[in-house]
Coordinates of C-alpha atoms in Angstrom, one line a residue:
Chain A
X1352 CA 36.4 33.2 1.1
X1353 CA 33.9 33.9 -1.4
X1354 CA 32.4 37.2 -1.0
X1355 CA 29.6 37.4 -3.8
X1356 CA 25.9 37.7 -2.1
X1357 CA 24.0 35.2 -0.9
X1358 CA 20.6 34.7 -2.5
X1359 CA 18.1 33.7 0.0
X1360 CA 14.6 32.4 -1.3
X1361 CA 12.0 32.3 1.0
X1362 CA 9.0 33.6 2.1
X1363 CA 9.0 33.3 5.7
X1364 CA 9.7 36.5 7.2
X1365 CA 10.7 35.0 10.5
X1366 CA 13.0 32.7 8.6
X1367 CA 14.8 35.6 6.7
X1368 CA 15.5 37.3 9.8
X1369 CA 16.9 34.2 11.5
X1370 CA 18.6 32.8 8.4
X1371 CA 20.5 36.4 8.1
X1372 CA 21.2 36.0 12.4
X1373 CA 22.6 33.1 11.5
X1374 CA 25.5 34.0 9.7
X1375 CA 25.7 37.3 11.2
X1376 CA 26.7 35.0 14.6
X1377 CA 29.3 33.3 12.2
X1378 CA 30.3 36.3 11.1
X1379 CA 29.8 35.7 7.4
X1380 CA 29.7 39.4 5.7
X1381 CA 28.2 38.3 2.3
X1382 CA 25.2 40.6 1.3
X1383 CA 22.4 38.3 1.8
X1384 CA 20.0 39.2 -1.2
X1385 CA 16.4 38.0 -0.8
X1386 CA 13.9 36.7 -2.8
X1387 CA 9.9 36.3 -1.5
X1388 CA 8.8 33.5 -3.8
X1389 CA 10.5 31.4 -6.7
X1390 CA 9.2 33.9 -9.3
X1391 CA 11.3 36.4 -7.7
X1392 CA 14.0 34.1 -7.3
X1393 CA 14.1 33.4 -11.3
X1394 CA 14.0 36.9 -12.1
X1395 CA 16.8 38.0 -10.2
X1396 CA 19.2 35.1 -11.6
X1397 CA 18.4 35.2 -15.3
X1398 CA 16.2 39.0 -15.3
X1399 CA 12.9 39.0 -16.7
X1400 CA 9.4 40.4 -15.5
X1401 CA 10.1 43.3 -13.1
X1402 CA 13.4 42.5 -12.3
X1403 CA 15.2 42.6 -15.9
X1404 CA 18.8 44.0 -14.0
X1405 CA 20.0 40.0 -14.0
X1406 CA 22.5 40.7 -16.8
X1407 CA 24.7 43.2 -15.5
X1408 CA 24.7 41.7 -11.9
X1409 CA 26.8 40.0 -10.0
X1410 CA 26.0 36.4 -9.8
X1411 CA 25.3 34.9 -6.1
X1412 CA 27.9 33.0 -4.2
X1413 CA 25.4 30.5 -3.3
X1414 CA 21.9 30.0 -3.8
X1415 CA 19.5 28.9 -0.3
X1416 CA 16.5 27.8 -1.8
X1417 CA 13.4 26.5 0.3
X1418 CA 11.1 24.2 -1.2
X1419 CA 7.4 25.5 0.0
X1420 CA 7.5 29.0 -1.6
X1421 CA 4.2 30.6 -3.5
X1422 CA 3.8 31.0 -7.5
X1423 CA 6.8 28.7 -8.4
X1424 CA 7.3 26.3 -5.6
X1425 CA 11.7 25.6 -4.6
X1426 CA 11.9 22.3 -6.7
X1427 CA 11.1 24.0 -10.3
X1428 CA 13.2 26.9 -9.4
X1429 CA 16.0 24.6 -9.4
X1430 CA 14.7 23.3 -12.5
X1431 CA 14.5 26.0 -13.9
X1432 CA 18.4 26.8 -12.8
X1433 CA 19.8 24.0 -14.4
X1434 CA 18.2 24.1 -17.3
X1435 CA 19.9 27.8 -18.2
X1436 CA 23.5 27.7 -19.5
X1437 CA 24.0 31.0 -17.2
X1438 CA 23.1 29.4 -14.2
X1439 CA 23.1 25.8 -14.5
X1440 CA 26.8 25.5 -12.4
X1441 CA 25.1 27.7 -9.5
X1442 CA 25.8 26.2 -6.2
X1443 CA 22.0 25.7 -5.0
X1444 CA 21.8 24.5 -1.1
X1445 CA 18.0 23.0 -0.1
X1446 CA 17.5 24.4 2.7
X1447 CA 14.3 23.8 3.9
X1448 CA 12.0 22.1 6.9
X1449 CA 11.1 18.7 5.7
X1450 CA 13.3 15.8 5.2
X1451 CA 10.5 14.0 3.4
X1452 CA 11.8 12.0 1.4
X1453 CA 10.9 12.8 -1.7
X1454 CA 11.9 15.9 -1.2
X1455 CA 15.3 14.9 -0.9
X1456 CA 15.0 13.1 -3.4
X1457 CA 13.7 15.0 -6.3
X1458 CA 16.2 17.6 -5.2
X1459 CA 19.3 15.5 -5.5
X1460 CA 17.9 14.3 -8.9
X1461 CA 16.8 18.0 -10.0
X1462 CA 20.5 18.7 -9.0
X1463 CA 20.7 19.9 -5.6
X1464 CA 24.1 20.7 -4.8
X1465 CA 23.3 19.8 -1.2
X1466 CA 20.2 19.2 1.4
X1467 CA 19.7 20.8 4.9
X1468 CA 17.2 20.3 6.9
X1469 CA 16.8 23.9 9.1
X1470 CA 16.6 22.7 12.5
X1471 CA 13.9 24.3 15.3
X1472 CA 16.4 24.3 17.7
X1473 CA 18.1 27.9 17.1
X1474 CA 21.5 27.1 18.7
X1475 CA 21.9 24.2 15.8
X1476 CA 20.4 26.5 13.4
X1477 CA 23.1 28.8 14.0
X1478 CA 26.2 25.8 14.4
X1479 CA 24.2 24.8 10.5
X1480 CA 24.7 28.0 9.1
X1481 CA 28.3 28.3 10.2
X1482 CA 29.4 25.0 8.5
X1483 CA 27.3 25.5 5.5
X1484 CA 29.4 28.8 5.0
X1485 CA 32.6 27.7 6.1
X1486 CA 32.5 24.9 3.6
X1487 CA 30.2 26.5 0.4
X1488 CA 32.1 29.8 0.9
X1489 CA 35.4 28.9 2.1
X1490 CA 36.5 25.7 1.1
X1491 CA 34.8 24.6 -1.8
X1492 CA 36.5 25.5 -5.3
X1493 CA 33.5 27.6 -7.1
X1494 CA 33.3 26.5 -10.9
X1495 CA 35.5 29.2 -12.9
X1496 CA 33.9 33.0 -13.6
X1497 CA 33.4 32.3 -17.1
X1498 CA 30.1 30.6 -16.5
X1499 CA 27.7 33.3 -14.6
X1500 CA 26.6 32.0 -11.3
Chain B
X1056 CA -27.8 -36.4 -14.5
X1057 CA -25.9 -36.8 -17.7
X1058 CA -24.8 -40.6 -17.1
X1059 CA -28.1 -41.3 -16.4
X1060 CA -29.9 -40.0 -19.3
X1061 CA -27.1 -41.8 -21.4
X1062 CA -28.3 -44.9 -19.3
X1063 CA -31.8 -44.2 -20.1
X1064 CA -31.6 -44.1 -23.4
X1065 CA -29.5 -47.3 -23.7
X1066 CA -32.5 -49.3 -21.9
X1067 CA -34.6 -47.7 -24.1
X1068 CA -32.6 -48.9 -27.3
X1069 CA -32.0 -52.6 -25.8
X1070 CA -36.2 -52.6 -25.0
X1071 CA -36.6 -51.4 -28.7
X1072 CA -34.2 -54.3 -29.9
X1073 CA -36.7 -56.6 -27.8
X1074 CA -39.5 -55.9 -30.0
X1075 CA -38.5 -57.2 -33.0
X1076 CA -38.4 -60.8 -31.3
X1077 CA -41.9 -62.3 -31.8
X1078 CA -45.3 -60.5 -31.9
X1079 CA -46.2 -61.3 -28.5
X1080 CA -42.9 -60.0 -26.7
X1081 CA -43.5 -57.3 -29.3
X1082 CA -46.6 -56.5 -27.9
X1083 CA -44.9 -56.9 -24.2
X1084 CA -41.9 -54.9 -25.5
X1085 CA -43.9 -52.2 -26.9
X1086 CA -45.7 -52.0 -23.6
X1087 CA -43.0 -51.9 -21.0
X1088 CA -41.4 -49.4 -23.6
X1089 CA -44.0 -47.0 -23.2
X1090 CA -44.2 -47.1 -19.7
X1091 CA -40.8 -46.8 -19.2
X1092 CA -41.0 -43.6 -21.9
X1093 CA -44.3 -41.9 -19.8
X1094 CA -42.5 -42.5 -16.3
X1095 CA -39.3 -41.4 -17.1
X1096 CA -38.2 -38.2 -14.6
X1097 CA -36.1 -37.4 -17.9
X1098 CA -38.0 -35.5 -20.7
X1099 CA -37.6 -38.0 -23.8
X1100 CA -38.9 -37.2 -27.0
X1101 CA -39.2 -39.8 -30.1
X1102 CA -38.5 -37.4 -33.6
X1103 CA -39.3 -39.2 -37.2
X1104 CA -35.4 -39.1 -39.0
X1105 CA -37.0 -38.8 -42.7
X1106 CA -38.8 -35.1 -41.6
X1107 CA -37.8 -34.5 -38.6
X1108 CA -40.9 -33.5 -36.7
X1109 CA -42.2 -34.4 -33.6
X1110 CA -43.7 -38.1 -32.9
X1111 CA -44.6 -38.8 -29.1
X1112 CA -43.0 -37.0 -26.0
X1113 CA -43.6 -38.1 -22.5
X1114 CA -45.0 -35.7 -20.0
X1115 CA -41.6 -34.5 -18.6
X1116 CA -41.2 -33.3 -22.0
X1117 CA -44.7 -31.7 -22.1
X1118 CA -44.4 -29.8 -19.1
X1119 CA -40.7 -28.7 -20.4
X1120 CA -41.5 -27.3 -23.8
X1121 CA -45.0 -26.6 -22.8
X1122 CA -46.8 -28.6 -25.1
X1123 CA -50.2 -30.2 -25.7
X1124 CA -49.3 -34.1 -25.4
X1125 CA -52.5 -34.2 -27.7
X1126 CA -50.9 -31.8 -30.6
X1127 CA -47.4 -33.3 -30.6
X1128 CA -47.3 -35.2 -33.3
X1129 CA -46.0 -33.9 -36.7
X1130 CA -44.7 -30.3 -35.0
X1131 CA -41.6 -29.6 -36.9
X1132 CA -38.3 -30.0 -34.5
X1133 CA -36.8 -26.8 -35.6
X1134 CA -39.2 -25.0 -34.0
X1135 CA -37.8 -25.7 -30.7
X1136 CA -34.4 -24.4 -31.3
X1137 CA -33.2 -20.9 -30.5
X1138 CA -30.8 -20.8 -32.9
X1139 CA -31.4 -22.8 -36.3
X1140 CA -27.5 -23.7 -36.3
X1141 CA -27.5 -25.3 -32.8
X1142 CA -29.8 -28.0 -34.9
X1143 CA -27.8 -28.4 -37.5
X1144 CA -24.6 -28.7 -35.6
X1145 CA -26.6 -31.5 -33.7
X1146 CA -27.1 -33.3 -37.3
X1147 CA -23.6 -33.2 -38.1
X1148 CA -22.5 -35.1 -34.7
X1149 CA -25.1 -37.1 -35.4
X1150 CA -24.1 -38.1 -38.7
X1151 CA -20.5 -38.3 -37.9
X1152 CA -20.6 -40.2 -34.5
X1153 CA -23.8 -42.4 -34.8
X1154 CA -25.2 -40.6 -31.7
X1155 CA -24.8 -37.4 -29.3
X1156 CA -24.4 -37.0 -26.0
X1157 CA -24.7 -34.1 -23.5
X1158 CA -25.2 -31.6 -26.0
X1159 CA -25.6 -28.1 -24.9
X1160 CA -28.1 -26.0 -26.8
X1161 CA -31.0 -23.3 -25.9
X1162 CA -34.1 -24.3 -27.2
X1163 CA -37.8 -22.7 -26.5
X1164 CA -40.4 -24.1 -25.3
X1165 CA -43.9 -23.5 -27.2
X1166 CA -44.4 -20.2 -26.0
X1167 CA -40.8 -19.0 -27.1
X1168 CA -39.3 -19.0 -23.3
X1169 CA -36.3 -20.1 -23.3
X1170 CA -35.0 -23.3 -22.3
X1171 CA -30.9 -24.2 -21.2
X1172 CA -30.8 -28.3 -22.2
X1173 CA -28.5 -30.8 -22.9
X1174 CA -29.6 -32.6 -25.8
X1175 CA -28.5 -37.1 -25.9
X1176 CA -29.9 -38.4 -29.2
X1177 CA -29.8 -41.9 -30.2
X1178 CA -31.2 -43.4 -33.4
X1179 CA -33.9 -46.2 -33.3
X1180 CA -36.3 -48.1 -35.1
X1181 CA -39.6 -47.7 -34.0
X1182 CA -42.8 -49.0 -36.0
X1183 CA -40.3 -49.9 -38.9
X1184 CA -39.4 -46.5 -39.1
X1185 CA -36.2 -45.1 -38.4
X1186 CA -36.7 -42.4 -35.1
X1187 CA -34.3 -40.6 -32.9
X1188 CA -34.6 -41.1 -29.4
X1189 CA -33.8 -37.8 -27.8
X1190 CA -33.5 -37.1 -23.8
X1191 CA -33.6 -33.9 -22.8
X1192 CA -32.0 -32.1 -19.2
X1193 CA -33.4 -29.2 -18.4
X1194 CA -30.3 -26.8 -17.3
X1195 CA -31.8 -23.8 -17.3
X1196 CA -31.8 -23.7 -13.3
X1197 CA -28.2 -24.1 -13.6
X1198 CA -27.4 -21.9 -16.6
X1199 CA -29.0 -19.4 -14.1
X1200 CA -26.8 -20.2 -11.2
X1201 CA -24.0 -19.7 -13.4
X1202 CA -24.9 -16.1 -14.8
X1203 CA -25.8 -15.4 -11.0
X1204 CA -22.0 -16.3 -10.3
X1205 CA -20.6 -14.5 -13.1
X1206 CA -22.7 -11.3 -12.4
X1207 CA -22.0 -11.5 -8.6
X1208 CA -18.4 -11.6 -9.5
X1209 CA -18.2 -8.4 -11.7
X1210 CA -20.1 -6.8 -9.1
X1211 CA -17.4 -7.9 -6.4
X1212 CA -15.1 -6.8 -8.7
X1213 CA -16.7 -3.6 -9.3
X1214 CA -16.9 -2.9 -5.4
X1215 CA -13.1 -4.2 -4.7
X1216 CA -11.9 -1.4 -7.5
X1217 CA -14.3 1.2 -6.2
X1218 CA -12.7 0.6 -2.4
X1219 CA -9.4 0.1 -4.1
X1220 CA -9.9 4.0 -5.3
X1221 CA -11.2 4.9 -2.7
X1222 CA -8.3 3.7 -0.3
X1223 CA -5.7 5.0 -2.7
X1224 CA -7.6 8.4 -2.3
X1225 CA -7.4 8.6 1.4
X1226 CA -3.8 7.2 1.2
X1227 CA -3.1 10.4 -1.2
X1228 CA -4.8 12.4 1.1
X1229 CA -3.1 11.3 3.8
X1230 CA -0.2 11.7 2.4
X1231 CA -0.3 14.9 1.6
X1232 CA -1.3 16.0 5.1
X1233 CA 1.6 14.2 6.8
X1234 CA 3.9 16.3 3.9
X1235 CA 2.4 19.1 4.9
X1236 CA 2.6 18.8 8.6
X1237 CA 6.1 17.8 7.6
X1238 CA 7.1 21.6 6.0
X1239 CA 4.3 24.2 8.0
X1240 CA 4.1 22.7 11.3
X1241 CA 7.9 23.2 12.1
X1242 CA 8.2 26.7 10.6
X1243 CA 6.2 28.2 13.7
X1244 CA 8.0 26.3 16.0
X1245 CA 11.8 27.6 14.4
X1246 CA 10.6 31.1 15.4
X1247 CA 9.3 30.4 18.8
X1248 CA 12.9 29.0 19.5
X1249 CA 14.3 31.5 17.2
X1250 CA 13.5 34.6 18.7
X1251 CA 13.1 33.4 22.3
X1252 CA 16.9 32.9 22.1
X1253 CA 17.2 36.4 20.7
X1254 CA 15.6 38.2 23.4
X1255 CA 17.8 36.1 25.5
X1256 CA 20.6 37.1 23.8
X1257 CA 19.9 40.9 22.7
X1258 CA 17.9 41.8 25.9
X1259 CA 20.4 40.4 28.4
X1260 CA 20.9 43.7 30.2
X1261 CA 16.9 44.0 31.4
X1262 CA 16.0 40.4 31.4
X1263 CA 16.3 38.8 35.3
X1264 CA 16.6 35.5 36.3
X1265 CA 13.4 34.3 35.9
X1266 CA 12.2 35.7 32.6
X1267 CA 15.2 34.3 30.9
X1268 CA 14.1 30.8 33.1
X1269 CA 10.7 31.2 31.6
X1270 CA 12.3 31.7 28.2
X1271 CA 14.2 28.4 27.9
X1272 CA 11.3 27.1 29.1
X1273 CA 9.6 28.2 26.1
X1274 CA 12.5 27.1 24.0
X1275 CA 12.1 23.7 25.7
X1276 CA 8.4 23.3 24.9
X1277 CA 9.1 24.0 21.0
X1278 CA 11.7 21.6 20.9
X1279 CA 9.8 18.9 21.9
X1280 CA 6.9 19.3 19.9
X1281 CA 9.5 19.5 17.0
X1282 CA 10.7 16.2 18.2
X1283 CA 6.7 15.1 18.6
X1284 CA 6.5 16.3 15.2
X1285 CA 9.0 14.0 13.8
X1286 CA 7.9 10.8 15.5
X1287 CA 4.6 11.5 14.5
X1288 CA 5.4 11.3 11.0
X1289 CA 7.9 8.6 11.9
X1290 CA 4.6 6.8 12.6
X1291 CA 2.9 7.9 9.7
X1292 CA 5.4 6.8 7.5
X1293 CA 6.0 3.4 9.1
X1294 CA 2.5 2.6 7.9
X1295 CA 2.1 3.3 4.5
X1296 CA 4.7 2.6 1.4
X1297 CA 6.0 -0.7 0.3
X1298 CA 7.6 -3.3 2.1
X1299 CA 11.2 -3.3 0.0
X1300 CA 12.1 -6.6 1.7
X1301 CA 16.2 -7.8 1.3
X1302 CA 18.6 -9.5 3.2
X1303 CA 19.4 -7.9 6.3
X1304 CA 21.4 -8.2 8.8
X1305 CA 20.2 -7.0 12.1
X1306 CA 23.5 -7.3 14.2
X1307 CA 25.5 -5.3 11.9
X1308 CA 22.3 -2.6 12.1
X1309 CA 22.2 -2.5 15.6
X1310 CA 25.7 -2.1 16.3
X1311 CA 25.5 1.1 13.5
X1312 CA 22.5 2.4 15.5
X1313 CA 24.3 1.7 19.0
X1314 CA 27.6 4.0 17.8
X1315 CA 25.0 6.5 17.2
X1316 CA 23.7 6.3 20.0
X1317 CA 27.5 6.1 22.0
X1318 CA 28.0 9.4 19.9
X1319 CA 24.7 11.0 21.1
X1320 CA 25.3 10.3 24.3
X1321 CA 29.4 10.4 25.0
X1322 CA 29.5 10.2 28.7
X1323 CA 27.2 7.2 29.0
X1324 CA 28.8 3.7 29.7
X1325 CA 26.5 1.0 28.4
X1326 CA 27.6 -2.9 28.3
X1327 CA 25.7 -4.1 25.3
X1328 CA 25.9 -7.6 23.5
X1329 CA 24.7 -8.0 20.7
X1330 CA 23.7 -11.9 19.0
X1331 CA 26.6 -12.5 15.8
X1332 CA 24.8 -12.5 11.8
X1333 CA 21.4 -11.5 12.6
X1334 CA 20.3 -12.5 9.0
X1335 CA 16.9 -12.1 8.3
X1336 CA 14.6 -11.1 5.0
X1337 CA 12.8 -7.6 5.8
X1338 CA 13.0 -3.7 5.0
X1339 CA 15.7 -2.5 6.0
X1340 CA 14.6 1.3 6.6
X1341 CA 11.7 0.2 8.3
X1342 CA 13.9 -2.1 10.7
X1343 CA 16.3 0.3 11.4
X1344 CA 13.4 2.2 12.7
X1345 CA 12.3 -1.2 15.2
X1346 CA 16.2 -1.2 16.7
X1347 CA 16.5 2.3 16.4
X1348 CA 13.4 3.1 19.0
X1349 CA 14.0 -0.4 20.7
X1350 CA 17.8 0.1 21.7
X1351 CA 17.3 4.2 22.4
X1352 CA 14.5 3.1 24.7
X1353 CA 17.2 0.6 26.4
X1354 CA 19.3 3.4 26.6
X1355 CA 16.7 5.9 27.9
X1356 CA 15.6 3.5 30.8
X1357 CA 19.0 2.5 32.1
X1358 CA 20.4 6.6 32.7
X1359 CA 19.6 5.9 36.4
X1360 CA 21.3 2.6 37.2
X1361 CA 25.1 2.0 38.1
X1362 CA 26.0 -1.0 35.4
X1363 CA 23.8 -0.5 32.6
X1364 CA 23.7 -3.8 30.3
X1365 CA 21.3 -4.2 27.1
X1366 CA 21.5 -7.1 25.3
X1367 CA 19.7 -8.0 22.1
X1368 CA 20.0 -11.1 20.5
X1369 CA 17.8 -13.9 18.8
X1370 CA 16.2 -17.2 20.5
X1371 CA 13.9 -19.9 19.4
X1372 CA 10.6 -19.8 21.7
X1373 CA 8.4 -22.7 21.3
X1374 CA 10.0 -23.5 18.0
X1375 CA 9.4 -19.7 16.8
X1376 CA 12.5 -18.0 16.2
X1377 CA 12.1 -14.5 19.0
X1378 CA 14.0 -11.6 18.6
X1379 CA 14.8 -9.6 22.2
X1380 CA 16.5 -6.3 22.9
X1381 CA 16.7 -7.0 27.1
X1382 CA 18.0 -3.9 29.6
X1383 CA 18.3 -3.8 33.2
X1384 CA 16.9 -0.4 33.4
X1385 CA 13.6 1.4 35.0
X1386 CA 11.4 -1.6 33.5
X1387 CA 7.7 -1.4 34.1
X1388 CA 4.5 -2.5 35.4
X1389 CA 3.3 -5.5 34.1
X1390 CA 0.1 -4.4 35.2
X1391 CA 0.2 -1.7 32.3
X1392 CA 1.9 -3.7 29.6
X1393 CA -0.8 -3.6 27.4
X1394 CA -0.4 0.6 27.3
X1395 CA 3.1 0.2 25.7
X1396 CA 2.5 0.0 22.4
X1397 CA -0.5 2.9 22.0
X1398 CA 0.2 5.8 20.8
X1399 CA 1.0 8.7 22.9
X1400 CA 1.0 6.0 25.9
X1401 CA 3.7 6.5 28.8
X1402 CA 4.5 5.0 31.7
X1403 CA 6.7 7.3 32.7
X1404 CA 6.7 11.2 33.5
X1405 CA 8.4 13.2 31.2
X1406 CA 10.5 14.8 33.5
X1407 CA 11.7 11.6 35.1
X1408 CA 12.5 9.9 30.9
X1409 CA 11.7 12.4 27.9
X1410 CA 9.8 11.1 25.1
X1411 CA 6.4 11.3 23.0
X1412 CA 5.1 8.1 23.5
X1413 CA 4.9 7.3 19.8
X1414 CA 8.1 5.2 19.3
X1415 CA 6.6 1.6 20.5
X1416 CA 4.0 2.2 18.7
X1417 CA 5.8 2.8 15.7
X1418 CA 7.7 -0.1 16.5
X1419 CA 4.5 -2.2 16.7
X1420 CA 2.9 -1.1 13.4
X1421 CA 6.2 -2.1 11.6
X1422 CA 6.3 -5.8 12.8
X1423 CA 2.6 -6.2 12.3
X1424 CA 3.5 -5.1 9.0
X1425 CA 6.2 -7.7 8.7
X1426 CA 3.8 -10.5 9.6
X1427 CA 5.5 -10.7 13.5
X1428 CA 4.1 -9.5 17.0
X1429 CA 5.7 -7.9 19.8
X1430 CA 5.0 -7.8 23.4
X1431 CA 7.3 -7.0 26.1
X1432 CA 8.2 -8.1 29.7
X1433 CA 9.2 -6.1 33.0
X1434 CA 9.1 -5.5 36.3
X1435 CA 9.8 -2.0 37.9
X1436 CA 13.3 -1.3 39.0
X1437 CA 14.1 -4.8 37.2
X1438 CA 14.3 -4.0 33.6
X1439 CA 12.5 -5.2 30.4
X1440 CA 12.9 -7.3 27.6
X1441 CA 10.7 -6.4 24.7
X1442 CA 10.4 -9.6 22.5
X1443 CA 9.7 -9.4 18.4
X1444 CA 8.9 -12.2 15.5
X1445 CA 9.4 -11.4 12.1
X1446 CA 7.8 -13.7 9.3
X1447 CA 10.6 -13.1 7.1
X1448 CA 8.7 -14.7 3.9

């Protein structure tokens, strides 16, 4: 099991505390690191602006990215990922309302590593979450340390 | 009117040829020729070849070019053109080919208005001298007509690309509203459920009966506008896009969309046929949408009988080829088939057969768009067979 933190972008208050209910009812004990907007987000992985601690930190075990987020909206935060050698091997998981499909479609070809839809219902929400960390955090092989996320 | 100025001016030339027979039928000759010229509904016009000016012009031509019968003679031609070149382009078919016919030229009339003709020219003798016969058909009516057309045209042109902007505007507009609805509306919704579950959960100790009843109904209510929420924009999306027409075939899609719905539903037992190699020429997303909502609905409306059967299958109606998806579920009113297809339309209460009354509807927009119709036919307690055509051009 991969024990690194979780980063969580989002700006939904609501959404952070459900998302982090979630996998506390899976009992997944990764630190769940939040970020409020994609600015944020990008600051944290490769440290610039206010945050500029990126270097020396440990990089995330996975990346939940929502799309709708303010200043730099999900899709060119994951841009933005891939195009740095530091994080362009991070394990980024859509994880957002819509299933529009552009949405789903720009993210797969802006190199999603996967797409999921957060459902209302709370009781799927949580079965979501427990998959999603039983397979990015347990069974999938993370690409070797020598890259940084 | 061109054949008959040609004609005209070939009587003319064969009365001309007449004069040269004997005085008298000369004089005879010379008469019928001038009354033929003067009466002519043609303007004709006699020009000297050796200076080219002006000799006699009837009264059609008077009226054309507006000029004094009485000062004709010895006016220079030229001065009747528009453009100098048109004249001498008229020469040079006139030299090369003996004569000209129909030729289309602007001239001006005396007072410099301008005048759409074509020009026939034929050379004569006429008092020993040679002349050119020329009958002239005033087009300018038509040349009119013609820039009428042309500038209706660009204007029709200029509206169809202003609505065309205008439509693409709304569609972007549209668009982004549904896209929107698509990511805000459900957020709201995810923490009604969300945290209605919690207090169920964390505040199980001083929560009785009823509240936590009252709190799955809560849970209930946001679930189904989620669901409203997506066949709402299920709807919206059925009607705008492309039609990405291929080969599709709809047995092989329905029996996908049946295992779904076996899955879905585990402990339901539903006989279902379903017609062998379906093959017709539409979208596929947009059809698996039509058997999607069509089959679920079978599905929906037979929970309540013992043998539940849906069939669906292709016949030829009056020589049209009619799909059918046919249950023996609830079925409906006749009466009310009409309300099927609107949106937001049941027959039903909810608590009798959930849904948001958008699914038919959907349906119906994606056949119309397909070029087909649907309709449907029931009776209550009997079932229903809802019927589709596809024009699978």
């Amino acid at each position: 099991m991969n024990m690194d933190p979780i980063l969580l972008v989002e700006d939904n208050v609501d959404d952070v505390a459900l998302t982090k209910r979630a996998f506390k009812k899976n009992n997944i004990p990764n630190e769940v690191v939040v970020a409020r907007d994609g600015v944020e987000a990008i600051n944290y992985l490769l440290g610039s602006g206010d945050d500029a601690g990126a270097a020396s930190r440990k990089p995330p075990a996975i990346i939940l990215l929502d799309l709708n987020l303010p200043r730099l909206n999900g899709l060119e935060v994951l841009e933005r990922i891939r195009a740095d050698v530091r994080t362009r091997d991070a394990r980024v998981i859509i994880l957002t309302s819509s299933r529009e499909e552009r949405d789903i479609e720009q993210g797969y070809r802006l190199g999603a590593s996967s797409y999921i839809r957060k459902p209302v219902d709370f009781d799927e929400f949580v079965t979501a979450a427990g998959r999603l960390g039983e397979y990015w955090l347990g069974l999938n092989e993370p690409p070797p340390k020598k890259f940084a996320a | 009117m061109a054949h008959q100025l040609e004609s005209t001016i070939k009587d003319f030339k064969a009365t001309v040829a007449d004069l040269r027979l004997s005085e008298a039928a000369r004089r005879k000759g010379e008469e019928s020729f001038r009354q033929l010229f003067e009466t002519s509904p043609v303007a004709l016009l006699l020009t000297r070849r050796a200076d080219s000016t002006l000799w006699m012009g009837n009264r059609e031509l008077s009226s054309l070019l507006q000029i004094d019968p009485t000062s004709l003679d010895g006016l220079p031609a030229s001065q009747f053109y528009t453009n100098e070149a048109d004249r001498q382009q008229l020469l040079k078919t006139l030299k090369e080919e003996g004569h000209v016919d129909n030729f289309d030229v602007q001239l001006k009339t005396s007072t410099g208005e301008p005048v759409w003709a074509l020009i026939s020219a034929y050379p004569i003798e006429y008092h020993g001298e040679a002349a050119l016969l020329v009958g002239i058909h005033d087009i300018t009516r038509r040349k009119h007509a013609e820039d009428e057309v042309r500038r209706l045209n660009q204007e029709l042109e200029q509206r169809v690309e202003a609505r065309t902007a205008e439509l693409s505007r709304v569609n972007r507009e549209l668009e982004s509203f549904s896209y929107s609805v698509s990511h805000d509306l459900r957020t709201p919704l995810r923490t009604i459920d969300g945290f209605s579950k919690a207090l169920v959960e964390d505040y199980d100790a001083v929560l009785d009966q009823t509240a936590k009843e009252y709190l799955s109904r809560v849970r209930a209510g946001a679930q189904r506008m989620s669901r409203l929420i997506d066949d709402l924009l299920s709807l919206a999306r059925s009607a705008r896009g492309e039609l990405n027409r291929s080969n599709v075939n709809l047995s092989e899609l329905a029996a996908d969309v049946a295992a779904d719905l076996r899955s879905h539903f585990p402990d339901r037992r539903v006989e279902l046929t379903i017609g062998p190699k379906l093959h017709v020429n539409v979208d596929p997303g947009l059809m698996g949408v039509v058997i999607e909502n069509l089959l679920s609905n079978a599905w929906k409306y037979t929970g309540r009988v013992a043998h539940p059967k849906v069939r669906f299958g292709r016949q030829t109606k009056d020589g049209e080829e009619v799909y059918f998806v046919e249950d023996n579920g609830a079925g409906f009113d006749m009466q009310y088939s009409d309300k099927l297809f609107g949106a937001f339309q049941r027959l039903h209460d909810s608590a009798e057969f959930d849904g948001s009354g958008i699914g038919l509807a959907t349906v119906q927009r994606i056949i119309q768009r397909h070029g087909g119709r649907v309709w449907a036919e029931g009776s209550i307690g009997k079932g229903a067979i809802f019927y589709f055509t596809l024009n699978s051009a």
